[in-house]
């Protein structure tokens, strides 16, 4: 009997990669639910190919029978009895409720939607414990950590080192970076992804989000999570154990491998679709420290992580607003970090133990971010 999978955000970069992986694994998995925000055309094409029992669109439904509409379709898709694994490829805070609901129903969430683990890490962890669900990371760095850990308990773990490409502005002068255009920010050197995460990779906010993600996934302190710039994106993470041994996971950059692993973990299955690794083609691997000066938003994210409570939620919300305003041409690239800074300067971290508190911090931060961006 094949395993039922729901793909949330099926029209996005992660969603499309997930369907590509699933197309090669039809004997193991079947797609039973698809959801998207507003790309009805692509969603219809996917629905015609996969014939899932459930199709949901957040925005732009036509009121057809058997089709879910509005934000509620995400939870509907994620909690269906015929779904065992939810691939959450939604971007931003909108993916939170579906993750929580799926975990409470005991499902595996293959999580790409890192923003929601950052804003509500405690709630997500708690929901998994309560309902018997599990979060398996899709993010390549965290998949690498999980693969290196190979079931060893967190007490044997000394340190995680996540790699970062450094983004398109790694060698640019600060004044030039501050004035960079959306087109320039969207030219990522090694990965093809959605717009929001591509901008996050240019500011290195993505790596700050990933540090917080690692903290909640692997039960490590922030001092145990380091980041190194590795422009070739071939090593995805290093794991250092208490005896000093270091393991790393290596591969040409593709999300299909971590997506497949999130579906099959702890097992591995044959997959002919991924480019085989070749050390000669990989040639040179280089590593450099993260320059705090070049990536002020990264520094702010690490500080929010250390503050804890609702501070990571405020950091995430401020960044979501700032990136949106940057992409629509309202603010310059250099303003993204300034907007985040303005929000964190006035945010008073409180307990992040309830959904109401997290959502209030998120809404507050968004309002302050918009004000700061306009001033
Ligand atoms: P994307 O913009 O390509 O796709 C986003 C998807 O989310 C779309 O299918 C869209 O329909 C859906 N969506 C957007 N807003 C929504 C809303 N309000 N309600 C419901 N659905 C909504 O983004 P992406 O690059 O696929 O990234 C998705 C998530 O995966 C992000 O959290 C990102 O950080 C993470 N991630 C992506 C990659 C990658 O290679 N693309 C790698 C690691 C992690
Ligand atoms: Mg990543």
Short mmCIF file of C-alpha atoms and ligand atoms in Angstrom, two decimals:
data_model
loop_
_atom_site.label_atom_id
_atom_site.label_comp_id
_atom_site.label_asym_id
_atom_site.label_seq_id
_atom_site.Cartn_x
_atom_site.Cartn_y
_atom_site.Cartn_z
CA UNK A 1 0.00 0.00 0.00
CA UNK A 2 1.52 3.34 -1.01
CA UNK A 3 1.86 6.21 1.46
CA UNK A 4 -0.52 9.18 1.06
CA UNK A 5 1.19 12.56 0.69
CA UNK A 6 -0.21 16.09 0.81
CA UNK A 7 1.86 18.78 -0.92
CA UNK A 8 1.13 22.24 0.45
CA UNK A 9 2.45 25.00 -1.79
CA UNK A 10 2.56 22.60 -4.74
CA UNK A 11 3.02 25.40 -7.29
CA UNK A 12 6.17 26.78 -5.66
CA UNK A 13 9.80 25.83 -6.10
CA UNK A 14 9.75 23.23 -3.30
CA UNK A 15 6.27 22.01 -4.31
CA UNK A 16 7.32 21.41 -7.91
CA UNK A 17 10.54 19.67 -6.83
CA UNK A 18 8.52 17.48 -4.46
CA UNK A 19 6.19 16.43 -7.30
CA UNK A 20 9.22 15.66 -9.45
CA UNK A 21 10.57 13.36 -6.73
CA UNK A 22 7.16 11.78 -6.18
CA UNK A 23 6.80 11.12 -9.91
CA UNK A 24 9.83 8.81 -9.69
CA UNK A 25 8.48 7.07 -6.56
CA UNK A 26 4.93 6.26 -7.62
CA UNK A 27 5.17 2.72 -6.26
CA UNK A 28 5.90 4.05 -2.76
CA UNK A 29 3.87 7.24 -2.54
CA UNK A 30 0.65 8.69 -3.94
CA UNK A 31 -0.38 12.34 -3.93
CA UNK A 32 -3.74 12.69 -2.22
CA UNK A 33 -3.89 16.46 -1.67
CA UNK A 34 -2.47 19.58 -3.34
CA UNK A 35 -2.81 23.21 -2.28
CA UNK A 36 -1.59 26.51 -3.67
CA UNK A 37 -2.08 30.18 -2.98
CA UNK A 38 -3.26 31.65 -6.29
CA UNK A 39 -1.61 29.99 -9.29
CA UNK A 40 -4.83 28.26 -10.38
CA UNK A 41 -3.53 27.40 -13.82
CA UNK A 42 -0.52 25.39 -12.65
CA UNK A 43 -2.55 23.85 -9.81
CA UNK A 44 -5.13 22.61 -12.34
CA UNK A 45 -2.40 21.07 -14.48
CA UNK A 46 -0.95 19.31 -11.43
CA UNK A 47 -4.42 18.13 -10.40
CA UNK A 48 -5.02 16.72 -13.88
CA UNK A 49 -1.75 14.80 -13.71
CA UNK A 50 -2.05 13.46 -10.17
CA UNK A 51 -5.83 13.20 -9.70
CA UNK A 52 -5.59 13.81 -5.93
CA UNK A 53 -8.67 13.35 -3.73
CA UNK A 54 -8.34 16.94 -2.51
CA UNK A 55 -7.30 20.19 -4.21
CA UNK A 56 -7.30 23.49 -2.34
CA UNK A 57 -6.65 27.06 -3.41
CA UNK A 58 -6.35 29.92 -0.93
CA UNK A 59 -7.14 32.70 -3.34
CA UNK A 60 -9.11 32.56 -6.58
CA UNK A 61 -11.26 29.42 -6.30
CA UNK A 62 -14.31 29.04 -8.49
CA UNK A 63 -16.56 27.38 -5.94
CA UNK A 64 -16.28 23.99 -7.63
CA UNK A 65 -17.53 20.88 -5.87
CA UNK A 66 -14.74 18.89 -4.18
CA UNK A 67 -12.39 21.87 -4.15
CA UNK A 68 -11.25 23.59 -0.95
CA UNK A 69 -10.99 27.36 -0.86
CA UNK A 70 -9.62 30.02 1.44
CA UNK A 71 -6.91 29.66 4.10
CA UNK A 72 -8.85 26.79 5.74
CA UNK A 73 -7.94 24.49 2.83
CA UNK A 74 -4.39 24.15 4.20
CA UNK A 75 -5.52 22.53 7.47
CA UNK A 76 -8.14 20.49 5.59
CA UNK A 77 -5.49 19.05 3.29
CA UNK A 78 -2.97 18.48 6.11
CA UNK A 79 -5.31 16.58 8.40
CA UNK A 80 -7.03 14.20 5.97
CA UNK A 81 -7.10 10.59 7.21
CA UNK A 82 -5.57 9.35 3.93
CA UNK A 83 -2.52 11.64 4.39
CA UNK A 84 0.52 10.20 6.22
CA UNK A 85 3.10 12.80 5.17
CA UNK A 86 2.56 16.53 4.69
CA UNK A 87 5.17 18.28 2.56
CA UNK A 88 4.93 21.87 3.75
CA UNK A 89 6.36 24.02 0.94
CA UNK A 90 4.42 27.16 1.85
CA UNK A 91 6.47 30.33 2.18
CA UNK A 92 6.16 32.39 5.36
CA UNK A 93 3.94 32.51 8.42
CA UNK A 94 0.89 31.28 6.46
CA UNK A 95 2.10 27.69 6.85
CA UNK A 96 1.94 27.56 10.64
CA UNK A 97 -1.56 26.29 11.35
CA UNK A 98 -1.30 23.43 8.86
CA UNK A 99 1.95 22.25 10.45
CA UNK A 100 0.48 22.38 13.95
CA UNK A 101 -2.72 20.60 12.88
CA UNK A 102 -0.85 17.85 11.02
CA UNK A 103 1.47 17.19 13.97
CA UNK A 104 -1.47 17.04 16.37
CA UNK A 105 -2.97 14.34 14.11
CA UNK A 106 0.25 12.32 14.33
CA UNK A 107 1.47 12.97 10.80
CA UNK A 108 5.00 13.41 9.51
CA UNK A 109 5.61 16.96 8.34
CA UNK A 110 8.37 17.20 5.76
CA UNK A 111 9.09 20.82 6.54
CA UNK A 112 10.53 23.33 4.09
CA UNK A 113 8.49 26.16 5.64
CA UNK A 114 11.22 27.19 8.11
CA UNK A 115 9.58 30.53 8.98
CA UNK A 116 6.98 28.76 11.08
CA UNK A 117 9.52 26.78 13.10
CA UNK A 118 11.27 30.07 13.78
CA UNK A 119 8.15 31.94 14.85
CA UNK A 120 6.66 29.11 16.91
CA UNK A 121 9.36 26.52 17.61
CA UNK A 122 8.03 25.71 21.05
CA UNK A 123 4.45 25.25 19.82
CA UNK A 124 5.55 23.08 16.92
CA UNK A 125 7.67 20.88 19.20
CA UNK A 126 4.80 20.64 21.66
CA UNK A 127 2.26 19.74 18.94
CA UNK A 128 4.50 16.92 17.75
CA UNK A 129 4.87 15.58 21.28
CA UNK A 130 1.12 15.79 21.94
CA UNK A 131 -0.06 14.19 18.73
CA UNK A 132 2.80 11.80 18.02
CA UNK A 133 3.70 13.59 14.80
CA UNK A 134 7.25 14.35 13.68
CA UNK A 135 9.01 17.17 11.89
CA UNK A 136 11.55 16.03 9.32
CA UNK A 137 13.49 18.90 7.76
CA UNK A 138 13.54 19.48 4.02
CA UNK A 139 16.00 22.37 4.32
CA UNK A 140 19.23 20.99 2.83
CA UNK A 141 21.46 21.96 5.78
CA UNK A 142 19.15 20.36 8.33
CA UNK A 143 18.65 17.30 6.19
CA UNK A 144 22.44 17.05 6.11
CA UNK A 145 22.59 17.24 9.91
CA UNK A 146 19.87 14.61 10.27
CA UNK A 147 21.71 12.31 7.85
CA UNK A 148 25.03 12.75 9.70
CA UNK A 149 23.40 12.19 13.09
CA UNK A 150 22.10 8.81 11.93
CA UNK A 151 20.06 8.33 15.08
CA UNK A 152 22.75 9.25 17.64
CA UNK A 153 21.29 11.02 20.71
CA UNK A 154 21.73 14.79 21.03
CA UNK A 155 24.05 14.23 24.02
CA UNK A 156 26.72 12.94 21.62
CA UNK A 157 26.49 16.07 19.51
CA UNK A 158 29.06 18.79 20.18
CA UNK A 159 28.53 21.31 17.40
CA UNK A 160 26.71 21.91 14.14
CA UNK A 161 28.27 23.93 11.34
CA UNK A 162 25.77 25.05 8.70
CA UNK A 163 27.13 26.24 5.37
CA UNK A 164 25.95 29.37 3.55
CA UNK A 165 26.66 30.26 -0.07
CA UNK A 166 27.10 33.90 0.91
CA UNK A 167 24.59 34.97 -1.73
CA UNK A 168 25.15 37.13 -4.81
CA UNK A 169 26.69 40.09 -2.92
CA UNK A 170 29.48 38.21 -1.14
CA UNK A 171 32.23 40.21 -2.83
CA UNK A 172 30.38 43.50 -3.30
CA UNK A 173 31.28 46.76 -1.54
CA UNK A 174 28.75 47.69 1.20
CA UNK A 175 27.52 50.86 -0.60
CA UNK A 176 26.79 48.88 -3.74
CA UNK A 177 24.93 46.20 -1.75
CA UNK A 178 22.78 48.81 0.00
CA UNK A 179 21.47 50.01 -3.37
CA UNK A 180 21.12 46.60 -5.05
CA UNK A 181 17.99 46.00 -7.14
CA UNK A 182 15.55 43.10 -6.80
CA UNK A 183 16.90 41.66 -10.09
CA UNK A 184 20.42 41.64 -8.64
CA UNK A 185 19.28 40.12 -5.35
CA UNK A 186 17.37 37.40 -7.21
CA UNK A 187 20.49 36.19 -9.05
CA UNK A 188 21.53 33.47 -6.62
CA UNK A 189 24.91 31.90 -7.40
CA UNK A 190 24.09 28.24 -6.68
CA UNK A 191 20.38 27.63 -5.96
CA UNK A 192 17.14 28.27 -7.95
CA UNK A 193 14.41 29.02 -5.42
CA UNK A 194 11.36 31.17 -4.68
CA UNK A 195 11.86 34.93 -4.49
CA UNK A 196 11.55 35.37 -0.74
CA UNK A 197 14.20 32.79 0.21
CA UNK A 198 16.48 34.07 -2.54
CA UNK A 199 16.42 37.56 -1.02
CA UNK A 200 16.89 35.97 2.43
CA UNK A 201 20.01 34.29 1.06
CA UNK A 202 21.38 37.64 -0.09
CA UNK A 203 20.85 39.23 3.37
CA UNK A 204 21.84 35.97 5.11
CA UNK A 205 18.56 36.21 7.04
CA UNK A 206 18.01 32.73 5.65
CA UNK A 207 20.97 31.47 7.66
CA UNK A 208 19.76 33.19 10.84
CA UNK A 209 16.39 31.48 10.32
CA UNK A 210 18.25 28.20 9.84
CA UNK A 211 20.23 28.62 13.07
CA UNK A 212 16.94 28.97 14.94
CA UNK A 213 15.49 26.06 12.97
CA UNK A 214 18.47 23.89 14.01
CA UNK A 215 18.01 24.87 17.66
CA UNK A 216 14.44 23.56 17.69
CA UNK A 217 15.00 20.52 15.46
CA UNK A 218 18.09 19.13 17.15
CA UNK A 219 17.78 20.44 20.70
CA UNK A 220 21.09 22.31 20.63
CA UNK A 221 21.99 25.67 22.19
CA UNK A 222 22.73 28.65 19.95
CA UNK A 223 26.39 28.48 20.97
CA UNK A 224 26.49 25.02 19.42
CA UNK A 225 25.34 26.23 15.99
CA UNK A 226 27.95 27.89 13.79
CA UNK A 227 27.81 29.10 10.22
CA UNK A 228 30.56 29.15 7.61
CA UNK A 229 30.44 30.65 4.11
CA UNK A 230 31.02 27.98 1.48
CA UNK A 231 30.37 29.50 -1.96
CA UNK A 232 30.19 26.19 -3.88
CA UNK A 233 27.22 24.85 -1.81
CA UNK A 234 28.53 21.27 -2.04
CA UNK A 235 28.87 20.52 1.67
CA UNK A 236 25.53 21.25 3.30
CA UNK A 237 26.48 20.90 6.97
CA UNK A 238 29.09 19.47 9.32
CA UNK A 239 28.27 17.65 12.54
CA UNK A 240 30.91 17.47 15.24
CA UNK A 241 30.47 14.77 17.88
CA UNK A 242 31.70 14.87 21.47
CA UNK A 243 34.72 12.68 20.62
CA UNK A 244 35.89 15.31 18.11
CA UNK A 245 34.92 13.39 14.97
CA UNK A 246 33.27 15.50 12.25
CA UNK A 247 30.87 14.16 9.61
CA UNK A 248 29.64 16.14 6.62
CA UNK A 249 27.01 15.53 3.96
CA UNK A 250 28.00 16.30 0.39
CA UNK A 251 26.16 16.66 -2.91
CA UNK A 252 25.52 18.93 -5.89
CA UNK A 253 22.90 21.52 -4.88
CA UNK A 254 19.41 20.12 -5.47
CA UNK A 255 16.38 20.09 -3.19
CA UNK A 256 15.19 16.80 -4.62
CA UNK A 257 17.57 14.78 -2.46
CA UNK A 258 16.56 16.33 0.89
CA UNK A 259 12.89 16.15 -0.13
CA UNK A 260 13.21 12.43 -0.91
CA UNK A 261 15.06 11.81 2.34
CA UNK A 262 12.34 13.64 4.32
CA UNK A 263 9.79 11.26 2.76
CA UNK A 264 11.74 8.04 3.41
CA UNK A 265 13.79 8.80 6.59
CA UNK A 266 15.37 6.81 8.19
CA UNK A 267 15.34 4.57 5.14
CA UNK A 268 17.04 5.27 1.84
CA UNK A 269 15.55 4.25 -1.47
CA UNK A 270 17.03 4.16 -4.98
CA UNK A 271 16.45 7.30 -7.04
CA UNK A 272 17.84 7.67 -10.53
CA UNK A 273 16.87 11.32 -10.88
CA UNK A 274 19.56 13.08 -8.87
CA UNK A 275 22.89 14.10 -10.42
CA UNK A 276 25.59 11.74 -9.12
CA UNK A 277 28.33 13.36 -7.10
CA UNK A 278 31.72 13.61 -8.76
CA UNK A 279 34.61 14.95 -6.66
CA UNK A 280 36.59 15.87 -9.75
CA UNK A 281 33.74 18.00 -11.12
CA UNK A 282 33.35 19.51 -7.66
CA UNK A 283 37.06 20.38 -7.74
CA UNK A 284 37.61 23.11 -5.14
CA UNK A 285 35.85 23.53 -1.82
CA UNK A 286 36.48 26.81 0.00
CA UNK A 287 35.32 28.14 3.37
CA UNK A 288 35.35 31.65 4.89
CA UNK A 289 33.99 33.17 8.08
CA UNK A 290 30.72 35.13 7.95
CA UNK A 291 31.48 38.83 7.84
CA UNK A 292 29.19 40.58 10.35
CA UNK A 293 29.73 43.82 8.50
CA UNK A 294 28.44 42.47 5.19
CA UNK A 295 25.40 40.81 6.73
CA UNK A 296 23.86 43.03 9.44
CA UNK A 297 20.49 41.26 9.23
CA UNK A 298 22.15 37.95 10.06
CA UNK A 299 23.61 39.47 13.22
CA UNK A 300 20.15 40.79 14.19
CA UNK A 301 18.65 37.33 13.69
CA UNK A 302 21.23 35.69 15.93
CA UNK A 303 20.57 38.32 18.61
CA UNK A 304 16.80 37.68 18.37
CA UNK A 305 17.50 33.97 18.73
CA UNK A 306 19.43 34.57 21.94
CA UNK A 307 16.64 36.81 23.31
CA UNK A 308 14.22 33.92 22.79
CA UNK A 309 10.48 33.97 23.54
CA UNK A 310 8.64 35.97 20.87
CA UNK A 311 11.82 37.67 19.55
CA UNK A 312 12.36 35.16 16.71
CA UNK A 313 8.70 35.61 15.66
CA UNK A 314 9.20 39.39 15.58
CA UNK A 315 12.43 38.99 13.61
CA UNK A 316 10.72 36.73 11.08
CA UNK A 317 7.66 38.98 10.67
CA UNK A 318 9.78 42.12 10.26
CA UNK A 319 11.83 40.36 7.61
CA UNK A 320 8.77 39.08 5.72
CA UNK A 321 7.41 42.63 5.50
CA UNK A 322 10.76 44.16 4.58
CA UNK A 323 11.41 41.60 1.82
CA UNK A 324 7.94 42.19 0.35
CA UNK A 325 8.56 45.95 0.32
CA UNK A 326 11.99 45.44 -1.23
CA UNK A 327 10.62 43.18 -3.96
CA UNK A 328 7.86 45.64 -4.88
CA UNK A 329 10.38 48.48 -5.11
CA UNK A 330 9.27 50.42 -2.01
CA UNK A 331 12.55 50.15 -0.08
CA UNK A 332 16.21 49.66 -0.98
CA UNK A 333 18.07 46.45 -0.20
CA UNK A 334 20.02 48.15 2.59
CA UNK A 335 16.75 49.08 4.33
CA UNK A 336 15.81 45.45 4.99
CA UNK A 337 18.22 45.18 7.93
CA UNK A 338 17.24 48.67 9.14
CA UNK A 339 13.55 47.76 9.23
CA UNK A 340 14.31 44.56 11.16
CA UNK A 341 16.50 46.55 13.53
CA UNK A 342 13.72 49.11 14.13
CA UNK A 343 11.27 46.32 14.99
CA UNK A 344 13.62 44.45 17.33
CA UNK A 345 14.64 47.69 19.06
CA UNK A 346 11.09 48.15 20.37
CA UNK A 347 10.00 44.51 20.64
CA UNK A 348 9.78 43.28 24.23
CA UNK A 349 10.15 39.51 24.05
CA UNK A 350 7.50 37.65 25.97
CA UNK A 351 6.59 34.00 26.37
CA UNK A 352 5.96 32.21 23.05
CA UNK A 353 4.05 29.34 24.66
CA UNK A 354 0.63 30.02 23.13
CA UNK A 355 -0.55 30.56 19.58
CA UNK A 356 -2.28 33.81 20.60
CA UNK A 357 0.99 35.25 21.96
CA UNK A 358 2.94 34.25 18.86
CA UNK A 359 0.34 35.65 16.46
CA UNK A 360 0.13 38.90 18.46
CA UNK A 361 3.92 39.32 18.31
CA UNK A 362 3.81 38.57 14.58
CA UNK A 363 1.05 41.13 13.92
CA UNK A 364 2.73 43.78 16.08
CA UNK A 365 6.06 43.33 14.35
CA UNK A 366 4.42 43.60 10.92
CA UNK A 367 2.73 46.87 11.86
CA UNK A 368 5.94 48.38 13.26
CA UNK A 369 7.92 47.18 10.23
CA UNK A 370 5.50 48.92 7.84
CA UNK A 371 5.72 52.14 9.86
CA UNK A 372 9.52 51.95 9.98
CA UNK A 373 9.73 51.30 6.24
CA UNK A 374 7.62 54.36 5.45
CA UNK A 375 9.48 56.74 7.79
P1 LIG B 1 7.84 29.76 -3.64
O1 LIG B 1 7.52 31.20 -3.55
O2 LIG B 1 8.44 29.23 -4.89
O3 LIG B 1 6.53 28.91 -3.35
C1 LIG B 1 5.70 29.21 -2.27
C2 LIG B 1 4.46 28.34 -2.28
O4 LIG B 1 3.67 28.71 -1.15
C3 LIG B 1 3.57 28.52 -3.52
O5 LIG B 1 3.10 27.26 -3.92
C4 LIG B 1 2.41 29.35 -3.02
O6 LIG B 1 1.20 29.00 -3.66
C5 LIG B 1 2.34 29.00 -1.56
N1 LIG B 1 1.87 30.12 -0.74
C6 LIG B 1 2.38 31.37 -0.71
N2 LIG B 1 1.68 32.15 0.13
C7 LIG B 1 0.70 31.38 0.65
C8 LIG B 1 -0.37 31.61 1.56
N3 LIG B 1 -0.56 32.81 2.12
N4 LIG B 1 -1.18 30.58 1.84
C9 LIG B 1 -1.00 29.37 1.27
N5 LIG B 1 -0.02 29.10 0.40
C10 LIG B 1 0.82 30.08 0.09
O7 LIG B 1 8.80 29.45 -2.38
P2 LIG B 1 9.82 28.23 -2.23
O8 LIG B 1 11.17 28.65 -2.68
O9 LIG B 1 9.24 26.98 -2.74
O10 LIG B 1 9.93 28.17 -0.62
C11 LIG B 1 8.92 27.58 0.17
C12 LIG B 1 9.46 27.36 1.59
O11 LIG B 1 10.55 26.45 1.51
C13 LIG B 1 10.04 28.62 2.22
O12 LIG B 1 9.79 28.59 3.59
C14 LIG B 1 11.53 28.50 1.97
O13 LIG B 1 12.29 29.17 2.96
C15 LIG B 1 11.71 27.00 2.08
N6 LIG B 1 12.88 26.48 1.37
C16 LIG B 1 12.95 26.57 0.02
C17 LIG B 1 14.05 26.08 -0.67
C18 LIG B 1 14.12 26.13 -2.18
O14 LIG B 1 15.06 25.61 -2.76
N7 LIG B 1 13.17 26.72 -2.87
C19 LIG B 1 15.10 25.49 0.04
C20 LIG B 1 15.00 25.40 1.43
C21 LIG B 1 13.89 25.89 2.08
MG1 LIG B 2 18.79 25.90 3.54
#
